[in-house]
Tab-separated table of C-alpha atoms in Angstrom:
chain	number	residue	atom	x	y	z
E	1205	VAL	CA	85.375	151.814	100.408
E	1206	LEU	CA	85.160	152.000	104.188
E	1207	GLN	CA	88.362	154.004	104.495
E	1208	SER	CA	87.103	156.515	101.899
E	1209	SER	CA	83.995	157.109	103.974
E	1210	SER	CA	84.407	160.141	106.431
E	1211	SER	CA	81.744	158.754	108.726
E	1212	LEU	CA	82.863	155.125	108.884
E	1213	LYS	CA	86.689	155.407	108.454
E	1214	ALA	CA	87.515	155.987	112.138
E	1215	SER	CA	85.202	153.290	113.520
E	1216	TYR	CA	86.348	150.795	110.848
E	1217	GLU	CA	90.076	151.412	111.625
E	1218	ASP	CA	89.383	151.133	115.341
E	1219	TRP	CA	87.632	147.800	114.697
E	1220	LEU	CA	90.593	146.480	112.788
E	1221	VAL	CA	93.057	147.542	115.490
E	1222	ASN	CA	90.902	145.954	118.281
E	1223	TYR	CA	90.872	142.512	116.487
E	1224	GLY	CA	94.481	142.808	115.324
E	1225	LEU	CA	93.437	142.801	111.573
E	1226	SER	CA	95.093	144.499	108.694
E	1227	VAL	CA	93.285	144.492	105.300
E	1228	SER	CA	94.603	145.719	101.927
E	1229	PRO	CA	94.082	144.678	98.326
E	1230	PHE	CA	94.879	140.933	97.956
E	1231	HIS	CA	96.121	140.690	101.505
E	1232	MET	CA	94.568	140.063	104.910
E	1233	ARG	CA	96.660	139.765	108.099
E	1234	TRP	CA	95.703	138.848	111.660
E	1235	GLN	CA	97.991	139.289	114.687
E	1236	THR	CA	97.220	138.469	118.277
E	1237	ALA	CA	98.865	138.139	121.713
E	1238	LEU	CA	96.496	135.380	122.781
E	1239	PHE	CA	99.176	132.770	122.350
E	1240	ASN	CA	102.033	134.743	123.952
E	1241	ARG	CA	101.645	132.813	127.320
E	1242	GLN	CA	101.788	129.485	125.540
E	1243	PHE	CA	104.886	130.521	123.553
E	1244	TYR	CA	106.605	131.630	126.782
E	1245	ASN	CA	105.691	128.295	128.408
E	1246	TRP	CA	107.263	126.472	125.488
E	1247	GLY	CA	110.321	128.691	125.422
E	1248	ARG	CA	111.003	128.142	129.204
E	1249	TRP	CA	110.328	124.322	129.120
E	1250	LYS	CA	113.435	122.264	129.888
E	1251	PRO	CA	116.071	124.950	128.983
E	1252	ARG	CA	118.921	122.418	128.620
E	1253	PHE	CA	116.922	120.340	126.090
E	1254	LEU	CA	115.905	123.409	124.171
E	1255	TYR	CA	119.528	124.558	124.057
E	1256	LEU	CA	120.570	121.252	122.507
E	1257	TRP	CA	117.524	121.123	120.264
E	1258	PHE	CA	118.079	124.608	118.725
E	1259	SER	CA	121.839	124.022	118.607
E	1260	MET	CA	121.162	121.048	116.381
E	1261	GLY	CA	118.814	123.321	114.365
E	1262	MET	CA	121.634	125.878	114.012
E	1263	VAL	CA	123.969	123.161	112.570
E	1264	PHE	CA	121.240	122.015	110.222
E	1265	GLY	CA	120.420	125.513	109.083
E	1266	ILE	CA	124.030	126.243	108.201
E	1267	VAL	CA	124.402	122.941	106.299
E	1268	ALA	CA	121.067	123.642	104.597
E	1269	MET	CA	122.215	127.086	103.526
E	1270	PHE	CA	125.206	125.603	101.669
E	1271	GLY	CA	123.290	122.559	100.469
E	1272	SER	CA	120.448	124.695	99.110
E	1273	VAL	CA	122.993	126.599	96.893
E	1274	ILE	CA	124.313	123.328	95.507
E	1275	LEU	CA	120.790	122.021	94.889
E	1276	LEU	CA	119.628	125.168	93.116
E	1277	GLY	CA	122.811	125.263	91.106
E	1278	LYS	CA	122.356	121.680	90.001
E	1279	THR	CA	118.707	122.348	89.238
E	1280	LEU	CA	119.551	125.356	87.119
E	1281	ILE	CA	122.082	123.353	85.080
E	1282	GLN	CA	119.437	120.548	84.566
E	1283	THR	CA	116.852	123.069	83.515
E	1284	LEU	CA	119.226	124.743	80.984
E	1285	ALA	CA	120.112	121.302	79.567
E	1286	GLN	CA	116.429	120.403	79.430
E	1287	MET	CA	115.633	123.616	77.477
E	1288	LEU	CA	117.873	122.333	74.610
E	1289	THR	CA	115.885	119.065	74.312
E	1290	GLU	CA	112.742	118.467	72.362
E	1291	ALA	CA	110.412	118.243	75.376
E	1292	PRO	CA	110.588	118.275	79.214
E	1293	THR	CA	110.837	114.938	80.874
E	1294	ALA	CA	109.081	113.636	83.946
E	1295	GLN	CA	112.285	114.097	85.909
E	1296	ASN	CA	112.273	117.806	85.061
E	1297	ASP	CA	108.667	118.070	86.151
E	1298	ARG	CA	109.569	116.711	89.507
E	1299	MET	CA	112.542	119.079	89.724
E	1300	LEU	CA	110.305	122.053	88.985
E	1301	GLN	CA	107.834	121.006	91.612
E	1302	VAL	CA	110.500	120.955	94.303
E	1303	VAL	CA	112.061	124.301	93.274
E	1304	VAL	CA	108.935	126.292	92.573
E	1305	SER	CA	105.771	124.842	94.129
E	1306	VAL	CA	106.923	125.146	97.706
E	1307	LEU	CA	108.889	128.341	97.826
E	1308	LYS	CA	108.001	130.438	100.850
E	1309	SER	CA	109.148	133.885	101.653
E	1310	SER	CA	108.627	136.442	104.393
E	1311	SER	CA	108.516	139.124	101.692
E	1312	GLU	CA	105.020	139.646	100.273
E	1313	GLY	CA	106.459	140.677	96.881
E	1314	CYS	CA	108.163	137.175	96.599
E	1315	GLU	CA	104.863	135.496	97.675
E	1316	LEU	CA	102.979	137.253	94.905
E	1317	MET	CA	105.432	135.926	92.316
E	1318	LEU	CA	105.306	132.457	93.704
E	1319	THR	CA	101.520	132.370	94.016
E	1320	ILE	CA	101.116	133.442	90.373
E	1321	PHE	CA	103.524	130.609	89.395
E	1322	LEU	CA	101.752	128.104	91.550
E	1323	MET	CA	98.340	128.908	90.061
E	1324	ARG	CA	99.794	128.728	86.584
E	1325	TYR	CA	101.488	125.413	87.306
E	1326	SER	CA	98.371	123.796	88.876
E	1327	ILE	CA	96.225	124.810	85.865
E	1328	LEU	CA	98.671	123.326	83.364
E	1329	LYS	CA	98.879	119.995	85.250
E	1330	SER	CA	95.802	117.766	85.088
E	1331	SER	CA	96.823	114.228	85.845
E	1332	HIS	CA	96.654	112.446	89.181
E	1333	VAL	CA	100.221	111.553	90.036
E	1334	PRO	CA	100.780	112.570	93.725
E	1335	GLY	CA	103.721	114.852	94.324
E	1336	VAL	CA	104.259	115.713	90.681
E	1337	ASN	CA	101.170	117.878	89.905
E	1338	LEU	CA	98.406	119.620	91.640
E	1339	PRO	CA	94.822	118.361	90.663
E	1340	VAL	CA	92.017	120.757	91.699
E	1341	SER	CA	90.675	117.986	94.011
E	1342	GLN	CA	93.881	118.230	96.087
E	1343	LEU	CA	94.002	121.986	96.561
E	1344	SER	CA	92.680	121.515	100.144
E	1345	TYR	CA	95.661	119.264	100.950
E	1346	PHE	CA	98.098	121.663	99.336
E	1347	PHE	CA	96.947	124.743	101.174
E	1348	SER	CA	96.465	122.970	104.513
E	1349	ALA	CA	100.000	121.635	104.289
E	1350	ILE	CA	101.355	125.088	103.400
E	1351	LEU	CA	99.576	126.609	106.409
E	1352	ILE	CA	100.726	123.940	108.847
E	1353	SER	CA	104.270	124.163	107.493
E	1354	GLY	CA	104.226	127.882	107.927
E	1355	VAL	CA	102.900	127.748	111.449
E	1356	ILE	CA	105.413	125.134	112.574
E	1357	HIS	CA	108.165	127.246	110.862
E	1358	GLU	CA	107.120	130.381	112.814
E	1359	VAL	CA	106.615	128.441	116.093
E	1360	GLY	CA	110.270	127.480	115.803
E	1361	HIS	CA	111.453	131.078	115.459
E	1362	GLY	CA	109.185	132.228	118.304
E	1363	VAL	CA	110.183	129.484	120.843
E	1364	ALA	CA	113.855	129.900	119.985
E	1365	ALA	CA	113.640	133.717	120.460
E	1366	ILE	CA	112.136	133.297	123.883
E	1367	ARG	CA	114.787	130.773	124.792
E	1368	GLU	CA	117.397	133.445	123.840
E	1369	GLN	CA	115.668	136.073	125.953
E	1370	VAL	CA	114.286	138.018	123.014
E	1371	ARG	CA	110.904	139.679	123.626
E	1372	PHE	CA	108.011	138.012	121.791
E	1373	ASN	CA	105.290	140.501	120.706
E	1374	GLY	CA	102.767	138.255	119.042
E	1375	PHE	CA	101.829	135.545	116.512
E	1376	GLY	CA	99.802	135.998	113.351
E	1377	ILE	CA	98.362	134.461	110.189
E	1378	PHE	CA	97.968	136.047	106.782
E	1379	ILE	CA	96.405	135.252	103.423
E	1380	PHE	CA	97.982	136.753	100.371
E	1381	ILE	CA	95.722	136.323	97.383
E	1382	VAL	CA	95.082	132.596	98.094
E	1383	TYR	CA	98.407	131.872	99.718
E	1384	PRO	CA	98.260	131.158	103.493
E	1385	GLY	CA	101.138	131.770	105.848
E	1386	ALA	CA	102.179	132.649	109.383
E	1387	PHE	CA	104.562	135.061	111.140
E	1388	VAL	CA	105.853	136.016	114.542
E	1389	ASP	CA	106.545	139.560	115.773
E	1390	LEU	CA	109.894	139.785	117.647
E	1391	PHE	CA	111.472	142.870	119.295
E	1392	THR	CA	114.136	143.816	116.774
E	1393	THR	CA	116.348	145.681	119.343
E	1394	HIS	CA	116.701	142.562	121.456
E	1395	LEU	CA	117.668	140.558	118.379
E	1396	GLN	CA	120.434	142.962	117.546
E	1397	LEU	CA	121.896	142.876	121.129
E	1398	ILE	CA	122.377	139.091	121.405
E	1399	SER	CA	125.379	137.248	120.010
E	1400	PRO	CA	125.636	136.064	116.437
E	1401	VAL	CA	125.437	132.357	117.594
E	1402	GLN	CA	122.208	133.191	119.577
E	1403	GLN	CA	120.921	134.873	116.434
E	1404	LEU	CA	121.737	131.680	114.401
E	1405	ARG	CA	119.752	129.534	116.743
E	1406	ILE	CA	116.704	131.801	116.190
E	1407	PHE	CA	117.070	132.249	112.453
E	1408	CYS	CA	117.751	128.475	111.848
E	1409	ALA	CA	114.801	127.376	114.077
E	1410	GLY	CA	112.271	127.762	111.241
E	1411	VAL	CA	113.922	125.573	108.695
E	1412	TRP	CA	114.896	123.114	111.430
E	1413	HIS	CA	111.290	122.734	112.468
E	1414	ASN	CA	110.208	122.276	108.948
E	1415	PHE	CA	112.851	119.539	108.449
E	1416	VAL	CA	111.618	117.758	111.586
E	1417	LEU	CA	108.028	118.087	110.384
E	1418	GLY	CA	108.943	116.451	107.113
E	1419	VAL	CA	110.799	113.586	108.912
E	1420	VAL	CA	107.822	112.984	111.242
E	1421	SER	CA	105.451	112.934	108.252
E	1422	PHE	CA	107.638	110.479	106.479
E	1423	MET	CA	107.775	108.186	109.520
E	1424	VAL	CA	103.990	108.272	109.779
E	1425	LEU	CA	103.740	107.452	106.041
E	1426	PHE	CA	106.233	104.608	106.357
E	1427	LEU	CA	104.624	103.184	109.487
E	1428	LEU	CA	101.043	103.736	108.314
E	1429	PRO	CA	100.335	100.014	107.611
E	1430	ALA	CA	101.367	99.161	111.190
E	1431	ILE	CA	99.486	102.217	112.685
E	1432	LEU	CA	96.274	101.253	110.874
E	1433	PHE	CA	96.758	97.425	111.253
E	1434	PRO	CA	93.961	96.989	113.777
E	1435	PHE	CA	91.573	98.544	111.317
E	1436	TYR	CA	92.941	97.887	107.854
E	1437	TYR	CA	94.947	95.106	106.217
E	1438	THR	CA	97.371	95.424	103.321
E	1439	GLY	CA	99.031	93.150	100.810
E	1440	VAL	CA	95.926	91.569	99.338
E	1441	GLY	CA	95.381	93.849	96.355
E	1442	ALA	CA	94.485	97.433	95.392
E	1443	LEU	CA	91.101	98.592	96.641
E	1444	VAL	CA	89.084	100.683	94.237
E	1445	THR	CA	88.050	103.929	95.922
E	1446	GLU	CA	86.711	105.884	92.889
E	1447	VAL	CA	86.004	105.378	89.185
E	1448	ALA	CA	85.630	108.502	87.081
E	1449	GLU	CA	82.397	108.818	85.128
E	1450	ASP	CA	84.273	109.056	81.806
E	1451	SER	CA	86.616	106.228	82.684
E	1452	PRO	CA	86.813	103.240	80.234
E	1453	ALA	CA	86.647	101.140	83.417
E	1454	ASN	CA	83.087	102.374	84.149
E	1455	GLY	CA	80.352	100.006	83.154
E	1456	PRO	CA	78.378	96.864	84.022
E	1457	ARG	CA	81.490	94.727	83.483
E	1458	GLY	CA	83.963	97.274	84.699
E	1459	LEU	CA	85.345	98.221	88.117
E	1460	PHE	CA	83.228	99.362	91.067
E	1461	VAL	CA	84.099	101.123	94.349
E	1462	GLY	CA	85.038	98.405	96.887
E	1463	ASP	CA	86.496	96.031	94.284
E	1464	ILE	CA	89.966	94.538	94.998
E	1465	VAL	CA	92.190	94.289	91.949
E	1466	THR	CA	94.548	91.315	92.245
E	1467	SER	CA	96.299	91.254	88.898
E	1468	LEU	CA	96.777	92.930	85.511
E	1469	GLN	CA	97.547	90.370	82.863
E	1470	ASP	CA	100.056	88.087	84.456
E	1471	CYS	CA	101.312	90.891	86.813
E	1472	PRO	CA	100.252	90.349	90.413
E	1473	ILE	CA	98.862	93.357	92.384
E	1474	TYR	CA	99.396	93.690	96.094
E	1475	GLY	CA	98.929	97.413	96.433
E	1476	VAL	CA	98.756	100.757	94.634
E	1477	GLU	CA	102.514	100.754	93.827
E	1478	ASP	CA	102.206	97.406	92.057
E	1479	TRP	CA	99.181	98.753	90.055
E	1480	ASN	CA	101.272	101.710	88.755
E	1481	SER	CA	104.315	99.522	88.195
E	1482	CYS	CA	102.353	96.873	86.202
E	1483	LEU	CA	100.619	99.479	84.068
E	1484	GLY	CA	103.996	101.063	83.378
E	1485	ASP	CA	105.467	97.778	82.302
E	1486	ILE	CA	102.400	96.969	80.142
E	1487	SER	CA	102.635	100.287	78.329
E	1488	GLN	CA	106.355	99.844	77.591
E	1489	LYS	CA	106.321	96.229	76.558
E	1490	SER	CA	104.707	94.773	73.469
E	1491	GLN	CA	101.202	93.314	73.715
E	1492	ILE	CA	101.025	89.937	75.433
E	1493	GLY	CA	99.337	87.045	73.649
E	1494	TYR	CA	97.045	84.190	74.698
E	1495	CYS	CA	97.211	80.456	73.967
E	1496	ILE	CA	94.435	78.844	71.978
E	1497	ASN	CA	94.361	75.399	70.422
E	1498	ALA	CA	93.964	75.030	66.720
E	1499	ALA	CA	90.462	73.455	66.960
E	1500	THR	CA	89.066	76.306	69.148
E	1501	LEU	CA	90.687	78.881	66.822
E	1502	GLN	CA	89.007	77.333	63.780
E	1503	GLN	CA	85.614	77.182	65.593
E	1504	LEU	CA	85.653	80.738	66.884
E	1505	SER	CA	87.120	82.608	63.836
E	1506	PHE	CA	85.065	83.648	60.888
E	1507	PRO	CA	86.034	85.119	57.513
E	1508	ALA	CA	86.613	88.819	57.711
E	1509	ARG	CA	88.163	91.564	55.544
E	1510	VAL	CA	91.678	92.541	56.476
E	1511	TYR	CA	92.883	96.065	55.996
E	1512	ARG	CA	95.652	98.258	57.400
E	1513	ARG	CA	95.192	101.284	59.546
E	1514	LEU	CA	97.006	104.537	59.074
E	1515	ASP	CA	99.680	103.532	61.619
E	1516	GLY	CA	100.451	100.325	59.757
E	1517	THR	CA	98.599	97.929	62.151
E	1518	VAL	CA	96.072	95.474	60.838
E	1519	GLU	CA	92.348	95.379	61.498
E	1520	CYS	CA	90.161	92.362	60.554
E	1521	CYS	CA	86.928	92.930	62.552
E	1522	SER	CA	83.850	95.053	61.787
E	1523	ASN	CA	84.091	98.557	63.261
E	1524	ASN	CA	80.620	98.004	64.785
E	1525	SER	CA	81.782	95.011	66.924
E	1526	LEU	CA	82.038	95.675	70.678
E	1527	THR	CA	83.047	92.217	71.675
E	1528	ASP	CA	85.336	90.990	68.897
E	1529	ILE	CA	88.973	91.826	68.467
E	1530	CYS	CA	91.367	91.128	65.550
E	1531	PHE	CA	94.121	88.702	66.617
E	1532	SER	CA	97.326	87.928	64.791
E	1533	TYR	CA	99.198	84.644	64.985
E	1534	SER	CA	101.708	82.667	62.987
E	1535	THR	CA	101.890	79.102	61.718
E	1536	ASN	CA	104.720	77.076	60.186
E	1537	LEU	CA	103.506	77.960	56.707
E	1538	ASP	CA	102.360	81.541	57.222
E	1539	SER	CA	103.952	84.032	59.700
E	1540	HIS	CA	101.170	86.617	59.400
E	1541	ARG	CA	97.637	85.393	59.870
E	1542	TYR	CA	94.710	87.229	61.291
E	1543	ALA	CA	91.410	86.182	62.835
E	1544	CYS	CA	88.482	88.125	64.283
E	1545	LEU	CA	87.699	86.404	67.596
E	1546	PRO	CA	85.403	87.063	70.568
E	1547	ALA	CA	87.821	88.582	73.084
E	1548	ARG	CA	86.394	87.135	76.255
E	1549	LYS	CA	86.177	83.519	75.027
E	1550	VAL	CA	89.757	83.704	73.827
E	1551	ILE	CA	91.175	85.135	77.011
E	1552	GLU	CA	89.180	83.381	79.734
E	1553	ALA	CA	91.013	80.258	81.041
E	1554	SER	CA	93.851	80.954	78.626
E	1555	LYS	CA	97.528	80.945	79.366
E	1556	VAL	CA	99.533	84.088	78.455
E	1557	CYS	CA	102.273	83.701	75.930
E	1558	ARG	CA	104.869	85.497	73.751
E	1559	THR	CA	105.417	82.810	71.161
E	1560	ASN	CA	103.808	79.555	69.990
E	1561	ALA	CA	106.454	77.688	71.967
E	1562	ASP	CA	104.859	78.889	75.104
E	1563	CYS	CA	101.640	77.140	74.249
E	1564	GLN	CA	102.839	73.672	73.363
E	1565	LYS	CA	101.283	71.162	75.817
E	1566	ASP	CA	100.317	67.517	75.654
E	1567	PHE	CA	101.100	67.505	71.869
E	1568	VAL	CA	97.872	69.547	71.268
E	1569	PRO	CA	98.519	71.970	68.354
E	1570	SER	CA	98.134	75.466	69.782
E	1571	PHE	CA	98.907	78.987	68.747
E	1572	CYS	CA	99.814	82.220	70.600
E	1573	VAL	CA	97.275	84.776	69.340
E	1574	THR	CA	98.114	88.419	69.964
E	1575	PRO	CA	95.622	91.355	69.738
E	1576	SER	CA	96.261	93.428	66.660
E	1577	LEU	CA	95.703	96.886	68.067
E	1578	GLU	CA	96.795	100.443	67.244
E	1579	ASN	CA	100.099	101.689	68.521
E	1580	GLN	CA	100.213	102.291	72.320
E	1581	THR	CA	96.748	100.566	72.698
E	1582	ARG	CA	96.660	97.450	74.845
E	1583	LEU	CA	94.185	94.759	75.733
E	1584	ILE	CA	94.496	94.347	79.511
E	1585	ARG	CA	92.827	91.639	81.573
E	1586	VAL	CA	91.985	93.018	85.035
E	1587	LYS	CA	91.113	90.468	87.790
E	1588	HIS	CA	88.936	91.688	90.604
E	1589	PRO	CA	87.390	88.582	92.217
E	1590	PRO	CA	84.757	87.433	92.746
E	1591	HIS	CA	83.583	89.466	89.735
E	1592	MET	CA	84.127	88.520	86.122
E	1593	ASP	CA	87.446	89.788	84.793
E	1594	MET	CA	87.348	93.216	83.187
E	1595	LEU	CA	88.765	93.465	79.670
E	1596	PHE	CA	90.148	96.906	78.975
E	1597	VAL	CA	91.148	98.104	75.504
E	1598	GLY	CA	92.969	101.433	75.327
E	1599	HIS	CA	95.997	103.287	76.561
E	1600	PRO	CA	97.116	102.114	80.050
E	1601	THR	CA	97.469	105.692	81.127
E	1602	HIS	CA	93.694	106.168	80.695
E	1603	LEU	CA	93.118	103.342	83.083
E	1604	GLN	CA	95.653	104.670	85.572
E	1605	TYR	CA	94.369	108.288	85.659
E	1606	THR	CA	90.640	107.472	85.899
E	1607	VAL	CA	90.667	104.815	88.557
E	1608	SER	CA	91.654	105.760	92.196
E	1609	LEU	CA	92.861	102.923	94.432
E	1610	SER	CA	94.124	102.317	97.948
E	1611	SER	CA	96.476	99.694	99.439
E	1612	PHE	CA	94.321	99.603	102.583
E	1613	VAL	CA	91.333	97.280	102.844
E	1614	PRO	CA	88.941	97.856	105.776
E	1615	ARG	CA	88.590	94.972	108.259
E	1616	HIS	CA	85.008	96.112	108.997
E	1617	ASN	CA	82.270	97.515	106.864
E	1618	PHE	CA	81.683	100.629	108.954
E	1619	LEU	CA	85.266	101.870	108.325
E	1620	SER	CA	85.862	104.396	105.615
E	1621	ILE	CA	87.806	103.359	102.581
E	1622	ASP	CA	88.972	106.970	102.043
E	1623	LEU	CA	90.632	107.546	105.458
E	1624	PRO	CA	93.968	105.900	104.669
E	1625	VAL	CA	94.151	107.703	101.339
E	1626	VAL	CA	93.488	111.052	103.074
E	1627	ILE	CA	96.277	110.359	105.604
E	1628	GLU	CA	98.715	109.157	102.912
E	1629	THR	CA	98.059	112.080	100.633
E	1630	PHE	CA	98.329	114.687	103.392
E	1631	CYS	CA	101.624	113.121	104.685
E	1632	LYS	CA	103.088	113.285	101.104
E	1633	TYR	CA	102.180	116.917	100.842
E	1634	LEU	CA	103.633	117.674	104.198
E	1635	ILE	CA	106.858	115.876	103.314
E	1636	SER	CA	107.153	117.622	99.988
E	1637	LEU	CA	106.142	121.159	101.094
E	1638	SER	CA	107.670	121.269	104.566
E	1639	GLY	CA	110.902	119.561	103.470
E	1640	ALA	CA	111.383	121.790	100.456
E	1641	LEU	CA	110.413	124.850	102.569
E	1642	ALA	CA	113.328	124.015	104.879
E	1643	VAL	CA	115.800	123.886	102.031
E	1644	ILE	CA	114.503	126.834	100.049
E	1645	ASN	CA	114.150	129.169	103.002
E	1646	ALA	CA	117.806	128.454	103.811
E	1647	VAL	CA	118.949	129.903	100.448
E	1648	PRO	CA	121.110	133.049	101.050
E	1649	CYS	CA	118.557	135.314	99.304
E	1650	PHE	CA	117.127	138.719	100.184
E	1651	ALA	CA	113.938	138.524	102.232
E	1652	LEU	CA	114.347	134.775	103.087
E	1653	ASP	CA	115.608	133.266	106.292
E	1654	GLY	CA	118.840	132.581	104.589
E	1655	GLN	CA	119.652	136.266	104.501
E	1656	TRP	CA	119.682	136.508	108.322
E	1657	ILE	CA	121.331	133.081	108.672
E	1658	LEU	CA	124.141	134.212	106.341
E	1659	ASN	CA	124.656	137.570	108.059
E	1660	SER	CA	124.800	135.971	111.548
E	1661	PHE	CA	127.145	133.230	110.213
E	1662	LEU	CA	129.518	135.747	108.813
E	1663	GLU	CA	129.521	137.724	111.969
E	1664	ALA	CA	130.339	134.542	113.988
E	1665	THR	CA	133.081	133.236	111.698
E	1666	LEU	CA	134.657	136.278	109.949
E	1667	SER	CA	134.829	138.896	112.701
E	1668	SER	CA	138.467	137.972	113.456
E	1669	LEU	CA	139.470	137.636	109.841
E	1670	ILE	CA	137.682	140.693	108.451
E	1671	VAL	CA	137.825	143.281	111.189
E	1672	GLU	CA	135.910	146.057	109.442
E	1673	LYS	CA	132.095	145.435	109.817
E	1674	GLN	CA	131.497	147.347	106.549
E	1675	ASN	CA	133.744	144.812	104.665
E	1676	ARG	CA	131.887	141.918	106.226
E	1677	GLU	CA	128.564	143.451	105.115
E	1678	LEU	CA	129.936	143.862	101.613
E	1679	VAL	CA	130.868	140.150	101.451
E	1680	GLY	CA	127.399	139.248	102.741
E	1681	PHE	CA	125.748	141.494	100.197
E	1682	LEU	CA	127.635	139.955	97.313
E	1683	ILE	CA	126.732	136.464	98.450
E	1684	LEU	CA	123.039	137.406	98.884
E	1685	LEU	CA	123.052	138.975	95.427
E	1686	ALA	CA	124.409	135.709	93.925
E	1687	GLY	CA	121.913	133.565	95.835
E	1688	SER	CA	119.004	135.829	94.883
E	1689	THR	CA	120.071	135.677	91.225
E	1690	LEU	CA	120.264	131.860	91.416
E	1691	LEU	CA	116.872	131.527	92.970
E	1692	ALA	CA	115.281	134.058	90.538
E	1693	ALA	CA	116.856	132.233	87.610
E	1694	ASN	CA	115.397	128.923	88.726
E	1695	VAL	CA	111.880	130.426	89.110
E	1696	ALA	CA	112.046	132.272	85.740
E	1697	LEU	CA	113.240	129.187	83.873
E	1698	GLY	CA	110.795	127.015	85.712
E	1699	LEU	CA	108.012	129.335	84.543
E	1700	TRP	CA	109.236	129.138	81.073
E	1701	MET	CA	109.499	125.335	81.041
E	1702	VAL	CA	105.871	124.814	82.136
E	1703	THR	CA	104.345	127.585	80.006
E	1704	ALA	CA	106.295	127.688	76.763
E	1705	ARG	CA	106.302	123.953	76.269
């Protein structure tokens, strides 16, 4: 609108130039020379160290270029194999996240495609498994990690270029639709005049810095219990940080923020990983039973009508009962008996069991009574002292996805229970996004760093074998075409996998 106005166009364009801004549909770009002095200070700091640093980056970039082709080839084969199955597996979801969610390109056309896929992918995924999906509540982590990874990537290019005596024109940040990124402006003529090995150090510096950022984030995540030890302690249970309003664990006898879960059934809980592992085991194994002596069983049970549900399981309690559950047990005379019992009285102070043999003690006749529930439904006893145990009836996944926990328990009341979770989550996104950015950007593909890495690598290695520069360029073009096709096939099949299924 401003550009179409004859009276405002000139002043508007002058304002954009003065502030280093460029605005177009779906795209905003800002470039500045404010940081040039800082970049030059970094590029001239300890020349010998920087030479060794970027030489290591060059080796990593070359290895990553070949490794990324192997990874994408393997991923493509796995995706094609998965397309022939009934439904995608969790392994395939993780594979798609690595290949597609974190692609980054210096080409705006590529970024448009990747942004569209990212938004489609995040809409389709709605659970709360970190690293596998993208809940709306974690969009801030995602885009912050993308921006930081992009800035670190471009800082690597800029510092390496100054180290190799290439003129540095400026640094900038852009937003393409909702996708943030960064870039550096280098003098192209200087780049063309330096040797292929020097070019390799510059072109590989971005993926090298992303790899280092991923390693540093991993170390912070690994050492987080030690880093936070003066303020938080671990290994005592899983601290409840949030309970969704529609969660079955929400209620007067449910879980509350600040509770520490110590066990699920007979599975001890020392942290969040134990919580997820125990729930996984409970969902995969058959329902556990509880020991009850014959006298108590006769006292608590009352006559009830027995009928079968549609899935073949048996119900013997009134549908209106909120405290009673149908239990099944076996005797020497009858292997299929059912009793409607008050769940809490049966479970409290009871020993868990699988068969009647687990309950024989002091010659007191006892039975192993097992809740008779619908398929995939479980009765789970959740201990969170000093409160009364919570009894959960439902699918374990519902409990897992609607309760947020942390392995870090504050040593003092004024400390935030969310801080360790924020650090953990952000580190995981940095590891995933920055690490995958390092690998994907090394792919020999048009408009990615891999294109320039490949061209410089061929110039450095094949100049004596293939004398004609035109022939070397043809070899590079064919490799780039194959790499671009491989990457496009992964993205296209990834889109199909998460949309068509």
